[in-house]
PDB file of C-alpha atoms in Angstrom:
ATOM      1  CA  UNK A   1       2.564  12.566  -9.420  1.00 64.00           C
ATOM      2  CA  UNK A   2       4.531  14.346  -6.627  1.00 78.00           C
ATOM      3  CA  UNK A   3       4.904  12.693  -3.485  1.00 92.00           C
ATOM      4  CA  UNK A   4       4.955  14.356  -0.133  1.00 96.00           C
ATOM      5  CA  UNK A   5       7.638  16.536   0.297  1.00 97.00           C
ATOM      6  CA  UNK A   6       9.320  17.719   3.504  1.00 97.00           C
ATOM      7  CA  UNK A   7      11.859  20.625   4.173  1.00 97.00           C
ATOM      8  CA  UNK A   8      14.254  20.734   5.621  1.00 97.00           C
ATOM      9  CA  UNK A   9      15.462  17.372   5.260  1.00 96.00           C
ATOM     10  CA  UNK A  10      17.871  17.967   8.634  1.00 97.00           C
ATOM     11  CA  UNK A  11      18.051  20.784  10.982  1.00 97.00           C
ATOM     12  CA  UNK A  12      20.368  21.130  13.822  1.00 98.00           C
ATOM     13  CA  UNK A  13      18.685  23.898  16.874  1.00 98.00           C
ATOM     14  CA  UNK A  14      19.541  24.507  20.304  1.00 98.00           C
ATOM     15  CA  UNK A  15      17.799  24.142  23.236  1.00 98.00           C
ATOM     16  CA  UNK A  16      15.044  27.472  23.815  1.00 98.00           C
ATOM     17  CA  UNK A  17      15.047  28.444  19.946  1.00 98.00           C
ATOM     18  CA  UNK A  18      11.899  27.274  17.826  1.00 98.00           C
ATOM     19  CA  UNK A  19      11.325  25.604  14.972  1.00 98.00           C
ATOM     20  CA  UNK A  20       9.240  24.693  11.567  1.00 98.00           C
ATOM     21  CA  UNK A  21       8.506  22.766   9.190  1.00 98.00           C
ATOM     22  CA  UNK A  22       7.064  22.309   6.350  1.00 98.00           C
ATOM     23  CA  UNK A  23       4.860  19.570   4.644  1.00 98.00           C
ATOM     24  CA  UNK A  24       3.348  19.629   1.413  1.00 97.00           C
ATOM     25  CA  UNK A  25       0.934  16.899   0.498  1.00 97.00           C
ATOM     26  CA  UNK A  26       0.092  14.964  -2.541  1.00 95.00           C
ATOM     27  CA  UNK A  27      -2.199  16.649  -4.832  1.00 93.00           C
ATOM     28  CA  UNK A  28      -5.333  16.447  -3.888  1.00 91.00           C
ATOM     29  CA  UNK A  29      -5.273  15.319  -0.405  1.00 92.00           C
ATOM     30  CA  UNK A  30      -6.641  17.583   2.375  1.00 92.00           C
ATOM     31  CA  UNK A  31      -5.889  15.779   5.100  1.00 92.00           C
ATOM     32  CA  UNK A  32      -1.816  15.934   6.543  1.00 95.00           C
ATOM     33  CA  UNK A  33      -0.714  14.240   9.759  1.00 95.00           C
ATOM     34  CA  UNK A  34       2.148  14.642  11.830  1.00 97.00           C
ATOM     35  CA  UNK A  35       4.427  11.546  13.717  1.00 97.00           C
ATOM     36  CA  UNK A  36       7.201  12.787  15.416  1.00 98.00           C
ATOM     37  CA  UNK A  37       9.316   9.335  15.523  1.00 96.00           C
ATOM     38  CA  UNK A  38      12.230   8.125  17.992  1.00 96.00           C
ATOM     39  CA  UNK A  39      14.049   5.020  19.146  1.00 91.00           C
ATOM     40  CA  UNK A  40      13.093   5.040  22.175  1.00 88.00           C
ATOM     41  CA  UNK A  41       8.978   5.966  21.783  1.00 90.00           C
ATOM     42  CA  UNK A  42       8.333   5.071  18.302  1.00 92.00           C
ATOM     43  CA  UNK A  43       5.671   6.650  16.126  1.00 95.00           C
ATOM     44  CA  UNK A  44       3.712   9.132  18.612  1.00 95.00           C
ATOM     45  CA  UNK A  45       0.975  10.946  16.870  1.00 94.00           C
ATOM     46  CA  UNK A  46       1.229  15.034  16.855  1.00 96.00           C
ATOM     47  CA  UNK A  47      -1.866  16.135  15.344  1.00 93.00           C
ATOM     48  CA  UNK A  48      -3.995  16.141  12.041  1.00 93.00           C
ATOM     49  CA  UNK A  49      -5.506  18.662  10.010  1.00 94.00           C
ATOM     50  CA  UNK A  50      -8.402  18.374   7.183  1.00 93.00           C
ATOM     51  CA  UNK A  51      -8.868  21.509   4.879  1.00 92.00           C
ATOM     52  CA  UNK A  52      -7.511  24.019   7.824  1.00 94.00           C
ATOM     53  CA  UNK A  53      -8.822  22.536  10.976  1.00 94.00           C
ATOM     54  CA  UNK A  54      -6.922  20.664  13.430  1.00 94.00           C
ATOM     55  CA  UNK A  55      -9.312  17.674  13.848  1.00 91.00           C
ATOM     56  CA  UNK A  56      -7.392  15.729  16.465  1.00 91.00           C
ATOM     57  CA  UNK A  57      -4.532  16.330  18.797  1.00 93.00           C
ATOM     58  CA  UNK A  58      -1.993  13.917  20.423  1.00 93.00           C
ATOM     59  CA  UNK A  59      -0.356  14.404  23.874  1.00 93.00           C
ATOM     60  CA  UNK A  60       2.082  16.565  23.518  1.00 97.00           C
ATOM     61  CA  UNK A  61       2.451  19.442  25.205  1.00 97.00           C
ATOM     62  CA  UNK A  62       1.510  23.186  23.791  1.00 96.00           C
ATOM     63  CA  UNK A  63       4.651  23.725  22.212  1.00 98.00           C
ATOM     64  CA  UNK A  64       3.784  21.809  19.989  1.00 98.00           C
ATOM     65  CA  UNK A  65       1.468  23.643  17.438  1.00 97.00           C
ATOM     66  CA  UNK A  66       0.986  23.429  13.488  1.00 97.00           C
ATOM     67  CA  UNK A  67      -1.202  24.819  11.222  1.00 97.00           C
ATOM     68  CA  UNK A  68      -2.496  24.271   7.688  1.00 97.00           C
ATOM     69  CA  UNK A  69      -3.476  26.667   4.707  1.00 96.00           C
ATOM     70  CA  UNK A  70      -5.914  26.397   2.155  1.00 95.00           C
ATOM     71  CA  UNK A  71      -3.565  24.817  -0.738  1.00 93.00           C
ATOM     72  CA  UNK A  72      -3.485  22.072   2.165  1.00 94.00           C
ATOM     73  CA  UNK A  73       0.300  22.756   2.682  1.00 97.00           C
ATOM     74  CA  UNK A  74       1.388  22.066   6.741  1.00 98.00           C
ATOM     75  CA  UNK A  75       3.380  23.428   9.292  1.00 98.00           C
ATOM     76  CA  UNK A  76       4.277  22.621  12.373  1.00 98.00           C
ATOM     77  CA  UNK A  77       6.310  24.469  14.826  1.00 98.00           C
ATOM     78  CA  UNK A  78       8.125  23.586  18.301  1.00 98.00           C
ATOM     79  CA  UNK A  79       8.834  26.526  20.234  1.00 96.00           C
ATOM     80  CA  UNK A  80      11.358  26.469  23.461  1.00 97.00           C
ATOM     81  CA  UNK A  81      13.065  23.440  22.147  1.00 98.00           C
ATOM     82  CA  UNK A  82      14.387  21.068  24.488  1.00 98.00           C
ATOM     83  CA  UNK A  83      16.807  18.146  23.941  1.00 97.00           C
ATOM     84  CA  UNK A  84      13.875  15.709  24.276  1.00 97.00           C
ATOM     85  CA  UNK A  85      12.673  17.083  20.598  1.00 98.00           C
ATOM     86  CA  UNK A  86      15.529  15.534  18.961  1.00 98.00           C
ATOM     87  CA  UNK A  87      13.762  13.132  16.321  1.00 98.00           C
ATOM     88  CA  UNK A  88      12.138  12.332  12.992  1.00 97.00           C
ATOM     89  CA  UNK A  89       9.309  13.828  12.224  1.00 98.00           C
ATOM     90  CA  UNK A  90       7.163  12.651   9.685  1.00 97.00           C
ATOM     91  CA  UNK A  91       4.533  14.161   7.550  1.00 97.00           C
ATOM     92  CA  UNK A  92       1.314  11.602   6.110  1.00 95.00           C
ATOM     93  CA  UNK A  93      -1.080  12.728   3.750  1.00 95.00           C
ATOM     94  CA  UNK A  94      -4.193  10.894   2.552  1.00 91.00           C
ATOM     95  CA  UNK A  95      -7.638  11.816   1.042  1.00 88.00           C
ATOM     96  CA  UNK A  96      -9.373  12.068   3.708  1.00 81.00           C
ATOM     97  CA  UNK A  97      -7.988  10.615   6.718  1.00 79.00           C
ATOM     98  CA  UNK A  98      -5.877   7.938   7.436  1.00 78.00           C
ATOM     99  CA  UNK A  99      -8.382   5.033   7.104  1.00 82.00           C
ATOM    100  CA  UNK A 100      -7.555   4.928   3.176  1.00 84.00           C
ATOM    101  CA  UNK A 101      -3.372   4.813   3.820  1.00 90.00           C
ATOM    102  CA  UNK A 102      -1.193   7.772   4.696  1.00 93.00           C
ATOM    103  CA  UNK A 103       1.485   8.398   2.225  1.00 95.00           C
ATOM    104  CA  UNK A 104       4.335   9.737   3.984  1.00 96.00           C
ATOM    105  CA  UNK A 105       7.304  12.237   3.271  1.00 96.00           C
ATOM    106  CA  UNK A 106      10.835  11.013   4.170  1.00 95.00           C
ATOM    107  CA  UNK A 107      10.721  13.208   7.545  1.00 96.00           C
ATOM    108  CA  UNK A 108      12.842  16.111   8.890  1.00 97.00           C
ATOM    109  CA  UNK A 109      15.897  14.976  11.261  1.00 96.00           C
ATOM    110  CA  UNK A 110      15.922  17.579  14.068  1.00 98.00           C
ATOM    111  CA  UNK A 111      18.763  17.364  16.116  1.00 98.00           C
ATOM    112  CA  UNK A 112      18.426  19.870  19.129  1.00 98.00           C
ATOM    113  CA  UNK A 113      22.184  20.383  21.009  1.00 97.00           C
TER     114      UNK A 113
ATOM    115  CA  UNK B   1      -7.473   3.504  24.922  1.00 69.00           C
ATOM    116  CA  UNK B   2      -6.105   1.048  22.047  1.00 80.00           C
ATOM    117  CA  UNK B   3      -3.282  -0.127  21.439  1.00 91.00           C
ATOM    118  CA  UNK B   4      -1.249  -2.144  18.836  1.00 96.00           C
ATOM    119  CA  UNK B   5       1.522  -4.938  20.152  1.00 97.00           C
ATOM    120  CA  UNK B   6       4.156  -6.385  17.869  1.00 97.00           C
ATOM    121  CA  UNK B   7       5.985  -9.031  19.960  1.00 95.00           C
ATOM    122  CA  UNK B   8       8.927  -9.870  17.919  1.00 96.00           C
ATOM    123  CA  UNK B   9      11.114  -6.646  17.812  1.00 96.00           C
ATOM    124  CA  UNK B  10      13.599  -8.399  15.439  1.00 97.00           C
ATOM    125  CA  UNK B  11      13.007 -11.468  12.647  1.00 97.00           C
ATOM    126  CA  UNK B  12      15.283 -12.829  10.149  1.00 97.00           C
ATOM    127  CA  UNK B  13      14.283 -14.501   6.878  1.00 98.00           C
ATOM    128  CA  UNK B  14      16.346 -16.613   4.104  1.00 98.00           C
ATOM    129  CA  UNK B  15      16.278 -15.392   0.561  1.00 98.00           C
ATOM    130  CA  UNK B  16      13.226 -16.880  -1.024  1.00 97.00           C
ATOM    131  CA  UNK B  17      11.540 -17.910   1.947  1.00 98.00           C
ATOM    132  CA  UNK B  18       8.269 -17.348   3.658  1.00 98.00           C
ATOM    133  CA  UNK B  19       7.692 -14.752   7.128  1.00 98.00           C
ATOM    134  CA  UNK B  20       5.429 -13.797   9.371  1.00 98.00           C
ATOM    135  CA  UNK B  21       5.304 -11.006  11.648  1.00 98.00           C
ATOM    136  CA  UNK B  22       2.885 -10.830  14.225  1.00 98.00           C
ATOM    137  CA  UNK B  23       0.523  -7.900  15.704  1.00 98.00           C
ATOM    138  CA  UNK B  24      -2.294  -7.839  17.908  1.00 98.00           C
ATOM    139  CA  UNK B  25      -4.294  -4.963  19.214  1.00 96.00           C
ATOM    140  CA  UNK B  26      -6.529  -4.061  21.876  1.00 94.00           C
ATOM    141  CA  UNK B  27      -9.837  -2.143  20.913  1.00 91.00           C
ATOM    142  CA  UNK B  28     -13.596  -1.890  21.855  1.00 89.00           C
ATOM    143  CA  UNK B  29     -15.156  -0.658  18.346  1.00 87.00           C
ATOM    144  CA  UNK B  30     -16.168  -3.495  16.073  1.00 87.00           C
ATOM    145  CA  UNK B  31     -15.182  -0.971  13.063  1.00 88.00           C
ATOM    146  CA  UNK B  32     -11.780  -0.226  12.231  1.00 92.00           C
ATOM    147  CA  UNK B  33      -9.054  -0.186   9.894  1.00 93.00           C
ATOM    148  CA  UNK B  34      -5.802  -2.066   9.805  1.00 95.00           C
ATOM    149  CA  UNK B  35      -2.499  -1.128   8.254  1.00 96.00           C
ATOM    150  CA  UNK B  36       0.803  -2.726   7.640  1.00 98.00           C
ATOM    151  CA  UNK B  37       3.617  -0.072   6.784  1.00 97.00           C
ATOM    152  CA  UNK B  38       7.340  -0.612   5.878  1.00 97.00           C
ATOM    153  CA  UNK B  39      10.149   1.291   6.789  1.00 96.00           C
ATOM    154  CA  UNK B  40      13.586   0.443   4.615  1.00 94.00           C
ATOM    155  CA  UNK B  41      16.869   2.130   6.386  1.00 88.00           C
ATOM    156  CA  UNK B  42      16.113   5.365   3.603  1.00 75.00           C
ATOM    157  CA  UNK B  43      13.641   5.929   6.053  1.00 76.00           C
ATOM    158  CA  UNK B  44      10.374   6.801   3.984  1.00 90.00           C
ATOM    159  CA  UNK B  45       7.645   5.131   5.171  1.00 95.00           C
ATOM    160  CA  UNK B  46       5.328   2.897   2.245  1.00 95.00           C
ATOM    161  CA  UNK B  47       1.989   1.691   2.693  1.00 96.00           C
ATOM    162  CA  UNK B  48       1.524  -2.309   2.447  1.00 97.00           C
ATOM    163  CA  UNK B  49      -1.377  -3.564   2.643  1.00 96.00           C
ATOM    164  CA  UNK B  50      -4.658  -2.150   4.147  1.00 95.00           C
ATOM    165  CA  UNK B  51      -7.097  -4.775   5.441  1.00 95.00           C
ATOM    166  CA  UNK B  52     -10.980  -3.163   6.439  1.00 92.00           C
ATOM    167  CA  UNK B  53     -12.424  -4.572   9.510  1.00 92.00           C
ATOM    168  CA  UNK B  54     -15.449  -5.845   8.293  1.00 90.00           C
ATOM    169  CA  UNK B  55     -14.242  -7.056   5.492  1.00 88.00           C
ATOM    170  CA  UNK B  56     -13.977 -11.441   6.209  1.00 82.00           C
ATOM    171  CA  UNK B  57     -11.667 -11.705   3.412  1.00 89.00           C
ATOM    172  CA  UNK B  58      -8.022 -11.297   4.142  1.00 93.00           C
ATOM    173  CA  UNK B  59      -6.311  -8.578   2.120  1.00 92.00           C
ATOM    174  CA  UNK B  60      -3.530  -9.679  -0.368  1.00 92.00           C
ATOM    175  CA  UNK B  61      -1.086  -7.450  -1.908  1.00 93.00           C
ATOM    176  CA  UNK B  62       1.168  -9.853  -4.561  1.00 95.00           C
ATOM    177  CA  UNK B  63       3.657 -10.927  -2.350  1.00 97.00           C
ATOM    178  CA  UNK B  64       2.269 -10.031   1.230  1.00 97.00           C
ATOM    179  CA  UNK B  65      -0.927 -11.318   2.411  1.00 96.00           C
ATOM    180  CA  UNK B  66      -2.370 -10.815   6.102  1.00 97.00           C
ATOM    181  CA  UNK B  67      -3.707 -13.115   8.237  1.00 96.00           C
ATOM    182  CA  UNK B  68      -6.999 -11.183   9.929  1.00 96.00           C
ATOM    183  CA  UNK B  69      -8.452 -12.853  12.902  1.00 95.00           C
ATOM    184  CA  UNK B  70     -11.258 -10.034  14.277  1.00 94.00           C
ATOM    185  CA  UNK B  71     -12.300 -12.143  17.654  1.00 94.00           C
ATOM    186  CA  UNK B  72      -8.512 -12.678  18.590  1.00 95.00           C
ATOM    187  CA  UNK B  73      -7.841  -8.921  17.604  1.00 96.00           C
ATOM    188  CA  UNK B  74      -4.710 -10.530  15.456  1.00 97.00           C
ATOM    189  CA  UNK B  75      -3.271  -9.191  12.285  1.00 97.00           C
ATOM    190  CA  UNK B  76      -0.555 -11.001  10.919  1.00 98.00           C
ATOM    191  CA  UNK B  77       1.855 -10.429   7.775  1.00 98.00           C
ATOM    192  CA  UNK B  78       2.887 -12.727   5.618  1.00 98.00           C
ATOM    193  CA  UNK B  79       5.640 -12.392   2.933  1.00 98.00           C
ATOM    194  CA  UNK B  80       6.531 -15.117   0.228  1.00 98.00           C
ATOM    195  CA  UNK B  81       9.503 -15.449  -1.551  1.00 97.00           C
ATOM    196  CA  UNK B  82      11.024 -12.951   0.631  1.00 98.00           C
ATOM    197  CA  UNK B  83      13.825 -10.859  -0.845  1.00 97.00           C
ATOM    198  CA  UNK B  84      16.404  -8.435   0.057  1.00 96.00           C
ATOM    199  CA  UNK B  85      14.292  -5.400  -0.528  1.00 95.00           C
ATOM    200  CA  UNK B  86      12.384  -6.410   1.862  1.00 97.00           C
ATOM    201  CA  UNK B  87      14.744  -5.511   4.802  1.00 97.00           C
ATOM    202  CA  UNK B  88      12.917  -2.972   6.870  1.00 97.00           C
ATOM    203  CA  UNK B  89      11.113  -1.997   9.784  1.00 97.00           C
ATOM    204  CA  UNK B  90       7.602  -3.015   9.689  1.00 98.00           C
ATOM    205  CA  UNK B  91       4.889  -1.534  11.494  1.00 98.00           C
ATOM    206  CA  UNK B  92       1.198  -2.453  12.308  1.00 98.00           C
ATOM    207  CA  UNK B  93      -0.931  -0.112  12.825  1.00 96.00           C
ATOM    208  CA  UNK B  94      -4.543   0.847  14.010  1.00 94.00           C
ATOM    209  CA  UNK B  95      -7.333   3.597  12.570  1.00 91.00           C
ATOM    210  CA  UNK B  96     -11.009   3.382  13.511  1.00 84.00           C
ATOM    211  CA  UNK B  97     -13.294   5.161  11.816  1.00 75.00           C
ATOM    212  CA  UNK B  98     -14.609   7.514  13.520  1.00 62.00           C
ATOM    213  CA  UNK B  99     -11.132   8.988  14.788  1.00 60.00           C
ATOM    214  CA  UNK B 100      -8.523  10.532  12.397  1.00 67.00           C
ATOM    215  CA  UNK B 101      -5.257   9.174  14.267  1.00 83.00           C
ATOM    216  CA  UNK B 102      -3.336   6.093  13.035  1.00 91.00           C
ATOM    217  CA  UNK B 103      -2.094   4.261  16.551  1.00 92.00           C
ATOM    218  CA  UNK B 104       1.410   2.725  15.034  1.00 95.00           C
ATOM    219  CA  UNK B 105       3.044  -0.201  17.162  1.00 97.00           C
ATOM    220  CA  UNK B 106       6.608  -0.528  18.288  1.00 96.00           C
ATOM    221  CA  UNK B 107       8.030  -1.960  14.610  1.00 97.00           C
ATOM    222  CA  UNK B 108       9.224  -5.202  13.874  1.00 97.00           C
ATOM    223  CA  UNK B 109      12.931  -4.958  12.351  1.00 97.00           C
ATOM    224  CA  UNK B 110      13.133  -7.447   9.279  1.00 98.00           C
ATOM    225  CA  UNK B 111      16.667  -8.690   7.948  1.00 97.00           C
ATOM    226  CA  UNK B 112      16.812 -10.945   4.761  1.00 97.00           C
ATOM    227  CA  UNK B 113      20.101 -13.305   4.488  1.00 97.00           C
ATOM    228  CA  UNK B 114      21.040 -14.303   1.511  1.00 96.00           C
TER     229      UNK B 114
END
């Protein structure tokens, strides 16, 4: 079966513009988390949604928002980018949460200049 | 709030040999999940091994195996015959139950000589 897929694979912004992307999940899961990942903070949790509701929320600030639509595809979009958004952001899906394994995407590398 | 601790940032391993990568992590709940995930330098992230909190017996996936100790709030990996695939980043990581969040720790970096 098809994994999860991520586009773009790299995206290059400057600072102020916004952004999104785009995670679809496995077949069948409803539930698709976000990581954004960097060297210097590691994995840092973004926020979760389960058939179209954002059940939990990481600290981040507000503009950082995502969504999720009833085919259980995900985005998530960063408005005003600063340089500090420069990362890997990663997409998990699983079942039903992440308690039986994510499976994750191979990420979007946003470089923000 | 919990939180997962991997002490050795970097470990090295001959060919064919046996590892172990430490985690702990801090929590109140007495239900929870535990994860192991690799990382290879492609970057996509691959599930492990998945060891249930109540669960006494230690999850085993060929290869890797995981030490579980619940009072000590320790979760070790183990990986026989270790082999150059195996070069990654590892990560521990966290879930309770009654959350929906996976609390990743800072990633062990694995290199296999050989």
């Amino acid at each position: 079966k098809a994994g999860v897929t991520q586009t773009p694979r790299y995206l290059i912004k400057t600072r102020g513009q916004q952004v999104t992307l785009s995670c679809s999940p496995i077949s069948g899961h409803r539930s698709v988390s976000w990581y954004q990942q960097t060297p210097g903070q590691g994995l840092q949790f973004l926020f979760e949604y389960f058939s179209e509701t954002q059940r939990n929320k990481g600290n981040f600030p507000g503009r950082f928002s995502g969504r999720q639509f009833s085919n259980s595809r995900s985005e998530m979009n960063v408005s005003t980018l600063e340089l500090g958004d420069s990362a890997l952001y990663l997409c998990a899906s699983s079942l039903e949460g992440g308690t039986d394994g994510y499976t994750f995407g191979s990420g979007t590398r946003l470089t923000v200049v | 709030a919990q939180t997962v601790t991997q002490s050795q940032p970097e470990m090295s391993v001959q060919e064919a040999e046996t590892v172990t990568l430490s985690c702990t992590y801090d929590t109140s709940e007495s239900d929870y999940y535990l994860f192991w995930y690799k990382q290879p330098p492609s970057r996509q992230m691959i599930l492990v091994i998945r060891q249930e909190a109540y669960k006494q017996q230690n999850a085993t996936e060929n290869r890797f195996s995981v030490n579980f100790q619940k009072a000590a709030k320790s979760f070790s990996l183990k990986i026989s015959d270790s082999q150059l695939g195996d070069a990654a980043m590892y990560f521990c990581a966290y879930e309770e139950t009654s959350y929906d969040k996976v609390i990743f720790g800072p990633g062990t970096s694995l290199s296999v000589i050989p």
